[in-house]
Amino acid sequence: MEFKQIYINHMKNPIGFDFDSLFISCELSSKNYPEDLEKKMTISCQGRVIYMTEWQAANNLSFKPIFKLTRKTRYEVLVELRSNDKSYSQKAFFETGLMNSFQQSKWIGSEDTSVHGINLRKQITIPKIKQARLYITGLGLYEAYIDGKKVGDEYLAPGFTDYNYYIQIATHDVSNLLSEPGIHTLQISLGDGWYKGKLGIQTHGGKANQYGNVLMANAELDYIDDSGIKHILGTDSTWQIATSHISHSGIYYGEDFDETLSTRDLSTKEFKQPTKHLRDRLSLPIKEHEIFEAKRINTVDNDIVLDFGQNMSGWVTFENTLPKGTKVELQYGEIIQKGNLYRDNLRSARASFTYVSDGTKHLIRPHFTYFGFRYVKLIGFPENIDLKLFHARALYSDMEEIGQIKTDNTAVNQLFSNIKWGQKSNFVDIPTDCPQRDERLGWTGDAAIFSKTASYNMDTYQFNKKFAFDIAVEQSFRNGEVPLYVPNVDGKDGGKAVWGDVATIIPWVSYLRSHDSTILRQNFGAMMSWVDWIHDYAKSTKNEFLWLDSDQLGDWLAWIQKILCV
């Protein structure tokens, strides 16, 4: 028997998450462990024991420690197991973030509402350090860089929430990026994202500025120098701001990236906190996962169309070998119809990436958007372009795959693969309905029906916990009623059977699959408020125990029954 892994709140060594409670679980190589197995856990901080259990029977392999956490602190976890003359042990850690507030930084950005991409910059002088952390958030989407190197391996941060209610803070270990003493340049790049770009379905093609119209960020760089002294550098009015080479971006739109574009300086403004709450992250990071190579296909119109062999959410990267000033475009789509790339199903979504080359060889990718696609049409590239330069990269929330089915029937295997890829493509911070067209919203009925299946394919606990919190947020504005999609963006409709039941289904499914009651404690009030809303509505129609006199989405009934039967 091998002691494989310790999970902290269903994650491996998490940093900067909202640790409202702790659930520490263990994974062994075999589920059939000895009946006399005992367990013990010790939690330490800087060599000092903070929490320790006694040796106890391992009726399960989880712990629920309760003690007061301190902000910006790393905790070391040791779990020991023993059975007769055999013993096992494993270590892990978790690290708290700001615990919901910046202390020595300001929200900064530009008042110019016409710009869609800006860079915030600051040069700093750093001595030799022991460690460094960057605590950061932004509106709309952000990426951070130190000396031109990207901080972390996640994208589309800070995720999709009701930004008016809460925004998430991420924590990054940047010790390696600041290992050399001297002058360093910090940069925060910002794009519209879900916050400022066109979004929603009430207006055809989406409505701009759903949550705000100016780009801004807030960050603190904490480091401990070689003598052990702590320093904090925060965003403030001394930072410089300029337009970026990203002239436009949007979730539906795609992105325009011109590396020959002249940038212009903007005035730096400090803003009041733009949201009701700041909190350490709930969202799992959105990361690049599977990578696919391209093959060229022949089209009726002789276009250059690349086939990556798998429908996915993500983007295509390529190595730039184009002469300076060359403008190219990548048009994304899912279907080849009548011998050509078909994109009418995208409706008003432009779903393309344009790039103007600076003439240097380096990797090109989008920044503040993503696409649903299998095929990409290349426009403006040389006819003899090397396909080895192009790769499709799948983007989705960082969930561990835990379920697999393989049979001797290739059709069944393909069906299971399709289901899993449907999950990956639609689990981009929220469970969306589709990854390609001008929608990509967290439809609650889809999420409710699929939640149990999804939990067998991948470890969805933390993903569900964040989405369940988002549902509760929207309910708090509607006296318990659940909207049709979450975050609600521009919707007014809600209170539908199955769709609204997501408020109870997702927490309950997550609890049954994990035996972790944290999500129930987080959402029990919201679960009750949804049931109370139904009851109150029924009483208002003088049919207290029948849900009558309201419209339901009956046109989807066959679809729901089909999924339930499966």
Coordinates of C-alpha atoms in Angstrom, one line a residue:
M1 CA 0.0 0.0 0.0
E2 CA 1.3 3.4 -1.0
F3 CA 0.4 6.7 0.7
K4 CA 0.0 8.8 -2.5
Q5 CA -1.3 12.3 -1.6
I6 CA -2.8 14.7 0.9
Y7 CA -5.5 17.0 -0.3
I8 CA -6.3 20.3 1.5
N9 CA -9.9 21.2 0.7
H10 CA -9.8 18.8 -2.2
M11 CA -6.7 20.5 -3.7
K12 CA -3.0 19.8 -3.8
N13 CA -1.0 22.4 -1.7
P14 CA -3.4 25.3 -2.3
I15 CA -2.1 28.9 -1.9
G16 CA -4.3 31.9 -1.2
F17 CA -7.7 30.2 -1.2
D18 CA -10.6 31.0 1.0
F19 CA -10.1 28.5 3.9
D20 CA -13.5 29.1 5.6
S21 CA -13.0 25.6 7.0
L22 CA -10.5 22.8 6.5
F23 CA -11.1 19.3 5.2
I24 CA -7.9 17.3 4.9
S25 CA -8.1 14.0 3.1
C26 CA -5.7 11.3 2.1
E27 CA -5.3 9.2 -1.0
L28 CA -3.9 5.7 -0.8
S29 CA -3.0 3.4 -3.7
S30 CA -5.7 1.0 -2.6
K31 CA -9.1 1.5 -1.1
N32 CA -8.8 -1.7 0.8
Y33 CA -6.7 -0.7 3.7
P34 CA -6.1 -2.8 6.9
E35 CA -8.9 -2.8 9.5
D36 CA -6.5 -1.9 12.2
L37 CA -5.1 1.2 10.4
E38 CA -4.7 4.2 12.6
K39 CA -4.2 7.8 11.7
K40 CA -2.7 11.0 13.2
M41 CA -2.3 14.5 11.9
T42 CA 0.0 17.4 12.8
I43 CA -0.2 20.9 11.5
S44 CA 2.8 23.2 12.1
C45 CA 3.8 26.7 11.3
Q46 CA 7.5 27.8 11.2
G47 CA 8.4 24.7 13.1
R48 CA 5.8 25.3 15.8
V49 CA 3.0 22.7 16.3
I50 CA -0.4 24.5 15.8
Y51 CA -2.7 21.5 15.8
M52 CA -2.3 17.8 16.5
T53 CA -4.6 14.9 16.8
E54 CA -4.2 11.7 18.9
W55 CA -3.7 8.4 17.2
Q56 CA -7.2 7.2 16.2
A57 CA -8.9 4.5 14.3
A58 CA -8.9 5.3 10.5
N59 CA -12.6 4.8 10.0
N60 CA -12.1 7.3 7.2
L61 CA -9.0 9.0 5.9
S62 CA -10.1 12.6 6.5
F63 CA -9.6 15.2 9.2
K64 CA -11.6 18.4 10.0
P65 CA -9.2 20.5 12.1
I66 CA -10.6 23.7 13.7
F67 CA -8.2 26.5 14.7
K68 CA -7.7 30.2 14.0
L69 CA -5.8 30.9 10.8
T70 CA -3.5 33.8 10.3
R71 CA -3.2 35.8 7.1
K72 CA -0.2 35.3 4.8
T73 CA 0.9 32.2 6.6
R74 CA 2.1 28.8 5.4
Y75 CA 1.0 25.7 7.3
E76 CA 2.7 22.4 7.0
V77 CA 0.6 19.3 7.3
L78 CA 1.9 15.9 8.3
V79 CA -0.3 12.8 8.2
E80 CA 0.9 9.5 9.7
L81 CA -0.7 6.1 9.3
R82 CA 0.2 2.9 11.0
S83 CA -0.9 -0.7 11.0
N84 CA 0.9 -3.4 13.0
D85 CA 4.5 -3.1 12.2
K86 CA 4.0 -0.9 9.1
S87 CA 3.9 2.9 9.1
Y88 CA 3.3 5.5 6.4
S89 CA 3.6 9.3 6.2
Q90 CA 3.0 12.1 3.8
K91 CA 3.4 15.9 3.9
A92 CA 1.5 18.7 2.3
F93 CA 1.0 22.4 2.9
F94 CA -1.4 25.2 2.4
E95 CA -1.0 29.0 2.6
T96 CA -3.4 31.7 3.5
G97 CA -3.8 34.8 1.5
L98 CA -4.8 38.3 2.5
M99 CA -8.0 37.0 4.1
N100 CA -10.2 39.4 2.2
S101 CA -8.5 42.8 2.3
F102 CA -5.6 44.7 0.9
Q103 CA -3.9 46.9 3.5
Q104 CA -1.2 48.9 1.8
S105 CA -2.3 49.3 -1.8
K106 CA -4.9 51.2 -3.9
W107 CA -7.1 50.4 -6.8
I108 CA -5.5 52.1 -9.8
G109 CA -6.4 52.4 -13.4
S110 CA -7.4 54.9 -16.1
E111 CA -10.5 57.0 -16.4
D112 CA -10.4 56.6 -20.2
T113 CA -13.4 54.4 -20.9
S114 CA -12.5 54.1 -24.6
V115 CA -9.5 51.9 -24.1
H116 CA -9.8 48.1 -24.1
G117 CA -6.2 47.2 -23.0
I118 CA -3.9 48.8 -20.6
N119 CA -0.6 48.1 -18.8
L120 CA 0.2 49.2 -15.3
R121 CA 4.0 49.4 -14.7
K122 CA 6.3 50.0 -11.8
Q123 CA 10.1 49.7 -11.5
I124 CA 11.3 48.6 -8.1
T125 CA 14.7 47.9 -6.5
I126 CA 14.8 44.6 -4.5
P127 CA 17.6 43.4 -2.2
K128 CA 18.4 39.8 -1.9
I129 CA 15.3 38.1 -0.6
K130 CA 14.2 34.9 1.2
Q131 CA 10.7 34.8 -0.3
A132 CA 8.2 37.0 -2.2
R133 CA 4.4 36.8 -2.7
L134 CA 2.2 38.8 -5.1
Y135 CA -1.4 39.3 -4.0
I136 CA -3.4 40.6 -6.9
T137 CA -6.8 41.1 -8.5
G138 CA -8.2 43.2 -11.4
L139 CA -11.1 44.3 -13.5
G140 CA -11.8 43.0 -16.1
L141 CA -9.2 40.2 -16.7
Y142 CA -5.5 40.5 -15.8
E143 CA -2.1 39.0 -16.3
A144 CA 0.9 39.9 -14.2
Y145 CA 4.5 40.0 -15.3
I146 CA 7.9 40.5 -13.6
D147 CA 10.7 41.5 -16.0
G148 CA 8.6 40.3 -18.9
K149 CA 8.0 36.8 -17.5
K150 CA 4.4 35.8 -16.8
V151 CA 3.5 35.3 -13.1
G152 CA 1.8 31.9 -12.6
D153 CA 0.4 29.5 -15.1
E154 CA -3.3 30.5 -14.9
Y155 CA -5.4 32.6 -17.4
L156 CA -8.6 34.6 -17.4
A157 CA -8.1 35.7 -13.8
P158 CA -9.9 36.7 -11.6
G159 CA -12.6 34.5 -13.1
F160 CA -16.3 35.3 -13.6
T161 CA -18.3 36.5 -10.6
D162 CA -20.8 39.2 -9.9
Y163 CA -18.1 41.8 -9.7
N164 CA -20.3 44.3 -8.0
Y165 CA -20.7 41.9 -5.1
Y166 CA -17.3 40.3 -4.8
I167 CA -13.9 40.0 -6.5
Q168 CA -11.4 37.3 -5.9
I169 CA -7.8 37.9 -4.8
A170 CA -5.1 35.5 -6.0
T171 CA -1.8 34.7 -4.3
H172 CA 1.4 33.9 -6.3
D173 CA 4.7 32.7 -5.0
V174 CA 7.1 35.0 -7.1
S175 CA 10.3 34.2 -5.1
N176 CA 12.0 32.7 -8.2
L177 CA 11.2 35.7 -10.4
L178 CA 12.8 38.0 -7.8
S179 CA 15.8 35.8 -6.9
E180 CA 18.3 38.3 -8.2
P181 CA 18.7 41.6 -6.3
G182 CA 18.5 44.8 -8.3
I183 CA 16.0 46.6 -10.4
H184 CA 12.8 44.7 -11.5
T185 CA 9.8 45.8 -13.5
L186 CA 6.3 44.8 -12.4
Q187 CA 3.5 44.9 -15.0
I188 CA -0.2 44.2 -14.8
S189 CA -1.9 43.9 -18.1
L190 CA -5.7 44.3 -18.2
G191 CA -8.4 43.6 -20.8
D192 CA -12.2 43.8 -20.8
G193 CA -13.2 40.2 -20.1
W194 CA -16.6 39.4 -18.6
Y195 CA -16.5 42.7 -16.7
K196 CA -16.4 45.3 -19.4
G197 CA -16.7 43.4 -22.7
K198 CA -20.0 42.6 -24.4
L199 CA -21.9 39.9 -22.5
G200 CA -25.3 38.5 -22.1
I201 CA -28.3 37.6 -24.2
Q202 CA -31.0 40.2 -23.5
T203 CA -29.3 42.4 -26.1
H204 CA -28.3 40.7 -29.4
G205 CA -24.6 40.1 -29.3
G206 CA -24.3 41.1 -25.6
K207 CA -24.2 44.4 -23.8
A208 CA -21.0 46.2 -23.0
N209 CA -20.1 47.4 -19.5
Q210 CA -22.3 45.0 -17.6
Y211 CA -20.3 45.6 -14.4
G212 CA -18.2 48.7 -15.1
N213 CA -16.5 50.7 -17.8
V214 CA -12.9 51.4 -16.6
L215 CA -10.0 48.9 -16.2
M216 CA -8.3 48.8 -12.9
A217 CA -6.2 46.6 -10.6
N218 CA -5.1 46.2 -7.0
A219 CA -1.9 44.4 -5.9
E220 CA 0.6 44.0 -3.1
L221 CA 4.1 42.6 -3.5
D222 CA 5.3 41.2 -0.1
Y223 CA 8.9 40.1 0.3
I224 CA 11.2 39.2 3.1
D225 CA 14.7 40.3 2.7
D226 CA 17.8 38.3 3.5
S227 CA 17.9 39.8 7.0
G228 CA 14.4 38.7 7.7
I229 CA 12.7 42.2 7.4
K230 CA 9.3 42.2 5.8
H231 CA 8.4 44.7 3.0
I232 CA 5.2 45.6 1.2
L233 CA 4.9 47.4 -2.1
G234 CA 1.4 48.2 -3.3
T235 CA -0.2 49.7 -6.3
D236 CA -0.7 53.5 -6.0
S237 CA -0.6 56.7 -8.0
T238 CA 3.2 56.3 -8.6
W239 CA 2.6 53.5 -11.1
Q240 CA 2.7 54.4 -14.8
I241 CA -0.2 53.4 -17.1
A242 CA -0.2 53.1 -20.9
T243 CA -2.3 51.5 -23.6
S244 CA -1.2 48.1 -24.5
H245 CA -0.7 46.2 -27.8
I246 CA -4.1 44.7 -27.3
S247 CA -6.4 47.2 -28.9
H248 CA -9.6 45.2 -28.4
S249 CA -10.6 41.9 -26.7
G250 CA -13.8 40.3 -25.6
I251 CA -15.2 36.9 -24.6
Y252 CA -17.3 36.8 -27.7
Y253 CA -15.2 39.1 -29.8
G254 CA -11.8 37.4 -29.6
E255 CA -8.7 39.6 -29.6
D256 CA -6.8 42.1 -31.7
F257 CA -3.0 42.0 -30.8
D258 CA -0.7 44.4 -32.7
E259 CA 2.9 44.4 -31.6
T260 CA 3.7 47.3 -33.9
L261 CA 1.1 49.5 -32.3
S262 CA 2.3 52.7 -30.8
T263 CA 1.2 53.0 -27.2
R264 CA 0.2 56.1 -25.4
D265 CA 0.6 57.2 -21.8
L266 CA -2.5 57.5 -19.6
S267 CA -3.1 59.4 -16.4
T268 CA -3.1 57.2 -13.3
K269 CA -6.1 57.4 -11.1
E270 CA -6.8 55.9 -7.7
F271 CA -10.3 54.4 -7.4
K272 CA -12.6 53.5 -4.5
Q273 CA -13.1 49.8 -4.0
P274 CA -15.4 48.9 -6.9
T275 CA -17.1 45.9 -5.2
K276 CA -18.9 45.2 -2.0
H277 CA -16.5 42.4 -1.0
L278 CA -12.9 41.4 -1.7
R279 CA -12.1 37.8 -0.7
D280 CA -9.4 35.2 -1.2
R281 CA -10.1 33.0 -4.2
L282 CA -12.8 30.4 -4.5
S283 CA -12.1 29.7 -8.2
L284 CA -9.8 27.0 -9.3
P285 CA -7.3 28.5 -11.7
I286 CA -8.0 28.2 -15.4
K287 CA -5.0 26.5 -17.0
E288 CA -3.8 25.1 -20.3
H289 CA -4.1 21.4 -20.3
E290 CA -4.0 19.1 -23.4
I291 CA -2.0 20.2 -26.4
F292 CA -3.0 19.2 -29.9
E293 CA -1.0 19.4 -33.2
A294 CA -2.5 20.6 -36.4
K295 CA -3.1 18.9 -39.8
R296 CA -4.2 20.8 -42.8
I297 CA -7.5 19.9 -44.5
N298 CA -8.6 20.6 -48.0
T299 CA -11.6 22.9 -48.4
V300 CA -13.7 23.7 -51.4
D301 CA -12.5 27.3 -51.4
N302 CA -8.9 26.3 -50.9
D303 CA -8.7 28.1 -47.6
I304 CA -5.9 27.2 -45.1
V305 CA -7.9 25.4 -42.4
L306 CA -6.3 23.5 -39.6
D307 CA -7.9 20.5 -37.9
F308 CA -6.8 19.8 -34.4
G309 CA -8.9 16.6 -34.1
Q310 CA -10.7 17.5 -30.9
N311 CA -13.4 20.0 -30.1
M312 CA -12.4 22.1 -27.1
S313 CA -12.3 25.4 -25.3
G314 CA -9.1 27.2 -25.5
W315 CA -6.9 28.9 -28.1
V316 CA -4.2 28.3 -30.7
T317 CA -0.7 29.4 -30.2
F318 CA 1.9 29.7 -32.9
E319 CA 5.6 30.6 -33.3
N320 CA 5.9 33.9 -35.1
T321 CA 8.1 33.8 -38.2
L322 CA 6.2 36.5 -40.0
P323 CA 7.9 39.7 -41.4
K324 CA 7.3 42.9 -39.4
G325 CA 4.0 44.5 -40.2
T326 CA 2.3 41.4 -41.5
K327 CA -1.3 41.1 -40.3
V328 CA -2.9 37.7 -39.9
E329 CA -6.2 36.3 -38.6
L330 CA -7.2 33.1 -37.0
Q331 CA -11.0 32.4 -37.3
Y332 CA -12.3 29.7 -35.0
G333 CA -15.1 27.2 -35.6
E334 CA -16.4 23.8 -34.8
I335 CA -17.9 22.5 -38.0
I336 CA -16.9 21.8 -41.6
Q337 CA -20.0 22.0 -43.7
K338 CA -20.2 21.6 -47.5
G339 CA -16.4 21.5 -47.6
N340 CA -15.7 24.8 -45.8
L341 CA -15.4 26.1 -42.3
Y342 CA -18.9 26.9 -41.0
R343 CA -19.3 29.7 -38.4
D344 CA -23.0 30.8 -38.7
N345 CA -23.7 28.9 -35.4
L346 CA -21.6 31.5 -33.6
R347 CA -24.3 34.1 -34.2
S348 CA -22.8 37.5 -33.5
A349 CA -19.6 36.3 -31.9
R350 CA -16.7 37.3 -34.0
A351 CA -14.5 34.6 -32.4
S352 CA -11.3 35.4 -34.1
F353 CA -7.7 36.5 -33.2
T354 CA -5.8 39.0 -35.3
Y355 CA -2.1 39.6 -34.9
V356 CA 0.3 42.1 -36.4
S357 CA 3.9 40.9 -36.3
D358 CA 6.8 42.7 -34.8
G359 CA 9.2 40.6 -36.9
T360 CA 10.7 38.7 -34.0
K361 CA 10.5 35.0 -33.3
H362 CA 8.4 34.2 -30.2
L363 CA 5.2 32.4 -29.2
I364 CA 2.0 34.2 -30.0
R365 CA -1.3 33.6 -28.1
P366 CA -4.5 35.4 -27.1
H367 CA -4.7 36.8 -23.6
F368 CA -8.2 37.9 -22.5
T369 CA -10.5 35.6 -24.4
Y370 CA -11.1 32.0 -25.3
F371 CA -12.7 30.0 -28.1
G372 CA -14.8 26.9 -28.6
F373 CA -13.4 25.1 -31.7
R374 CA -11.9 22.2 -33.5
Y375 CA -11.0 24.0 -36.7
V376 CA -9.1 27.3 -37.3
K377 CA -9.0 29.1 -40.7
L378 CA -5.7 31.0 -41.3
I379 CA -6.0 34.3 -43.1
G380 CA -3.0 36.3 -44.3
F381 CA -0.5 33.5 -43.6
P382 CA 1.9 32.2 -46.3
E383 CA 0.5 29.4 -48.4
N384 CA 3.5 27.2 -47.3
I385 CA 3.3 28.0 -43.6
D386 CA 4.8 25.3 -41.4
L387 CA 2.0 23.5 -39.5
K388 CA 4.4 22.5 -36.8
L389 CA 4.4 26.1 -35.6
F390 CA 0.7 25.8 -34.5
H391 CA -0.7 24.1 -31.4
A392 CA -4.2 24.1 -29.9
R393 CA -4.3 24.3 -26.1
A394 CA -7.3 23.3 -24.1
L395 CA -8.3 25.8 -21.4
Y396 CA -10.5 24.8 -18.4
S397 CA -10.6 25.0 -14.6
D398 CA -7.9 22.9 -13.0
M399 CA -9.8 19.8 -11.9
E400 CA -8.2 16.4 -11.5
E401 CA -9.7 13.6 -13.7
I402 CA -10.9 10.8 -11.4
G403 CA -13.1 8.7 -13.6
Q404 CA -12.5 6.7 -16.7
I405 CA -14.5 4.2 -18.7
K406 CA -13.0 1.9 -21.4
T407 CA -14.9 -0.9 -23.1
D408 CA -14.5 -3.1 -26.1
N409 CA -17.0 -1.0 -27.9
T410 CA -15.4 1.9 -29.7
A411 CA -18.7 3.8 -30.0
V412 CA -19.2 3.7 -26.2
N413 CA -15.7 4.8 -25.7
Q414 CA -16.2 7.7 -28.0
L415 CA -19.4 8.7 -26.3
F416 CA -17.6 8.8 -22.9
S417 CA -14.8 10.9 -24.5
N418 CA -17.4 13.3 -25.9
I419 CA -19.1 13.6 -22.5
K420 CA -15.8 14.3 -20.8
W421 CA -14.7 16.8 -23.4
G422 CA -18.1 18.5 -23.2
Q423 CA -17.4 18.9 -19.5
K424 CA -13.9 20.3 -20.0
S425 CA -15.0 22.7 -22.6
N426 CA -17.8 24.1 -20.5
F427 CA -16.1 24.2 -17.1
V428 CA -14.3 27.4 -17.6
D429 CA -14.7 28.9 -14.1
I430 CA -18.4 28.5 -14.3
P431 CA -20.4 25.6 -15.9
T432 CA -21.4 27.1 -19.2
D433 CA -24.0 26.0 -21.8
C434 CA -21.6 26.4 -24.7
P435 CA -18.0 27.6 -25.3
Q436 CA -18.3 29.1 -28.8
R437 CA -21.1 31.5 -29.6
D438 CA -22.4 34.8 -28.1
E439 CA -23.7 33.2 -24.9
R440 CA -21.3 31.1 -22.7
L441 CA -23.4 31.7 -19.6
G442 CA -23.8 29.6 -16.4
W443 CA -27.3 28.2 -17.2
T444 CA -28.5 26.6 -13.9
G445 CA -30.5 23.8 -15.4
D446 CA -27.6 22.5 -17.4
A447 CA -25.4 22.6 -14.3
A448 CA -28.0 20.9 -12.1
I449 CA -28.6 18.0 -14.4
F450 CA -25.0 17.3 -15.2
S451 CA -23.5 17.9 -11.7
K452 CA -23.6 14.2 -10.6
T453 CA -22.1 12.8 -13.8
A454 CA -19.5 15.6 -13.8
S455 CA -18.4 14.7 -10.2
Y456 CA -17.6 11.1 -11.4
N457 CA -15.5 12.4 -14.3
M458 CA -13.5 15.0 -12.4
D459 CA -13.1 16.2 -8.8
T460 CA -15.6 19.1 -9.1
Y461 CA -15.9 19.9 -5.3
Q462 CA -14.1 23.2 -5.3
F463 CA -15.5 24.2 -8.7
N464 CA -19.0 23.5 -7.4
K465 CA -18.3 25.3 -4.2
K466 CA -17.5 28.5 -6.0
F467 CA -20.5 28.2 -8.4
A468 CA -22.8 27.4 -5.4
F469 CA -21.6 30.6 -3.7
D470 CA -22.3 32.5 -6.9
I471 CA -25.9 31.1 -6.9
A472 CA -26.4 32.2 -3.3
V473 CA -25.1 35.6 -4.2
E474 CA -27.8 36.0 -6.9
Q475 CA -30.5 34.6 -4.6
S476 CA -29.6 37.2 -2.0
F477 CA -30.9 39.9 -4.5
R478 CA -34.1 38.0 -5.3
N479 CA -35.5 36.8 -2.0
G480 CA -34.4 33.3 -2.7
E481 CA -35.4 33.0 -6.3
V482 CA -32.8 31.4 -8.5
P483 CA -32.1 33.1 -11.9
L484 CA -31.8 31.1 -15.1
Y485 CA -28.1 31.7 -15.3
V486 CA -25.4 32.6 -12.9
P487 CA -23.7 35.1 -12.6
N488 CA -27.0 36.7 -13.7
V489 CA -25.4 39.5 -15.9
D490 CA -28.5 41.1 -17.5
G491 CA -31.2 38.5 -16.9
K492 CA -34.5 39.1 -15.1
D493 CA -36.1 35.7 -15.6
G494 CA -35.9 32.9 -13.0
G495 CA -37.8 30.8 -10.6
K496 CA -38.1 27.7 -12.9
A497 CA -38.3 24.1 -11.9
V498 CA -35.0 22.2 -12.4
W499 CA -33.1 25.4 -13.2
G500 CA -33.8 26.8 -9.8
D501 CA -33.2 23.4 -8.1
V502 CA -29.5 23.9 -8.8
A503 CA -29.4 25.7 -5.4
T504 CA -30.1 22.4 -3.7
I505 CA -28.8 19.8 -6.2
I506 CA -25.2 21.0 -6.5
P507 CA -24.4 21.3 -2.7
W508 CA -26.1 18.0 -2.0
V509 CA -24.4 16.1 -4.9
S510 CA -21.0 17.6 -3.8
Y511 CA -21.6 16.4 -0.2
L512 CA -22.6 12.9 -1.2
R513 CA -19.6 12.5 -3.4
S514 CA -17.0 13.9 -1.0
H515 CA -18.5 13.5 2.5
D516 CA -17.3 17.0 3.1
S517 CA -20.2 19.0 4.7
T518 CA -18.5 22.4 4.2
I519 CA -20.5 23.1 1.0
L520 CA -23.7 22.4 2.9
R521 CA -22.8 24.8 5.7
Q522 CA -21.9 27.4 3.1
N523 CA -25.2 27.0 1.2
F524 CA -27.8 25.7 3.6
G525 CA -29.4 29.1 4.0
A526 CA -29.6 29.5 0.2
M527 CA -31.0 26.0 -0.2
M528 CA -33.8 26.8 2.3
S529 CA -34.5 30.2 0.7
W530 CA -35.1 28.5 -2.7
V531 CA -37.6 26.0 -1.2
D532 CA -39.2 28.9 0.7
W533 CA -39.5 30.9 -2.5
I534 CA -41.3 28.1 -4.2
H535 CA -43.6 27.6 -1.2
D536 CA -44.4 31.3 -1.0
Y537 CA -45.1 31.5 -4.7
A538 CA -47.4 28.6 -4.5
K539 CA -49.3 30.1 -1.5
S540 CA -49.7 33.4 -3.5
T541 CA -51.6 31.4 -6.2
K542 CA -53.8 29.8 -3.5
N543 CA -52.3 26.3 -4.3
E544 CA -49.9 25.9 -1.4
F545 CA -48.7 22.5 -2.4
L546 CA -48.8 22.8 -6.2
W547 CA -46.5 24.9 -8.3
L548 CA -49.1 26.4 -10.8
D549 CA -49.8 29.6 -12.6
S550 CA -46.2 30.3 -13.8
D551 CA -44.4 29.5 -17.0
Q552 CA -41.9 26.7 -17.1
L553 CA -39.3 25.7 -19.7
G554 CA -41.4 22.8 -21.0
D555 CA -39.7 22.8 -24.4
W556 CA -36.7 21.4 -22.7
L557 CA -38.6 18.6 -20.9
A558 CA -37.7 15.8 -23.3
W559 CA -34.0 16.9 -23.1
I560 CA -34.0 16.8 -19.3
Q561 CA -35.8 13.4 -19.2
K562 CA -33.3 12.0 -21.6
I563 CA -30.3 13.1 -19.5
L564 CA -32.0 11.8 -16.3
C565 CA -32.6 8.4 -17.9
V566 CA -29.0 8.2 -19.0

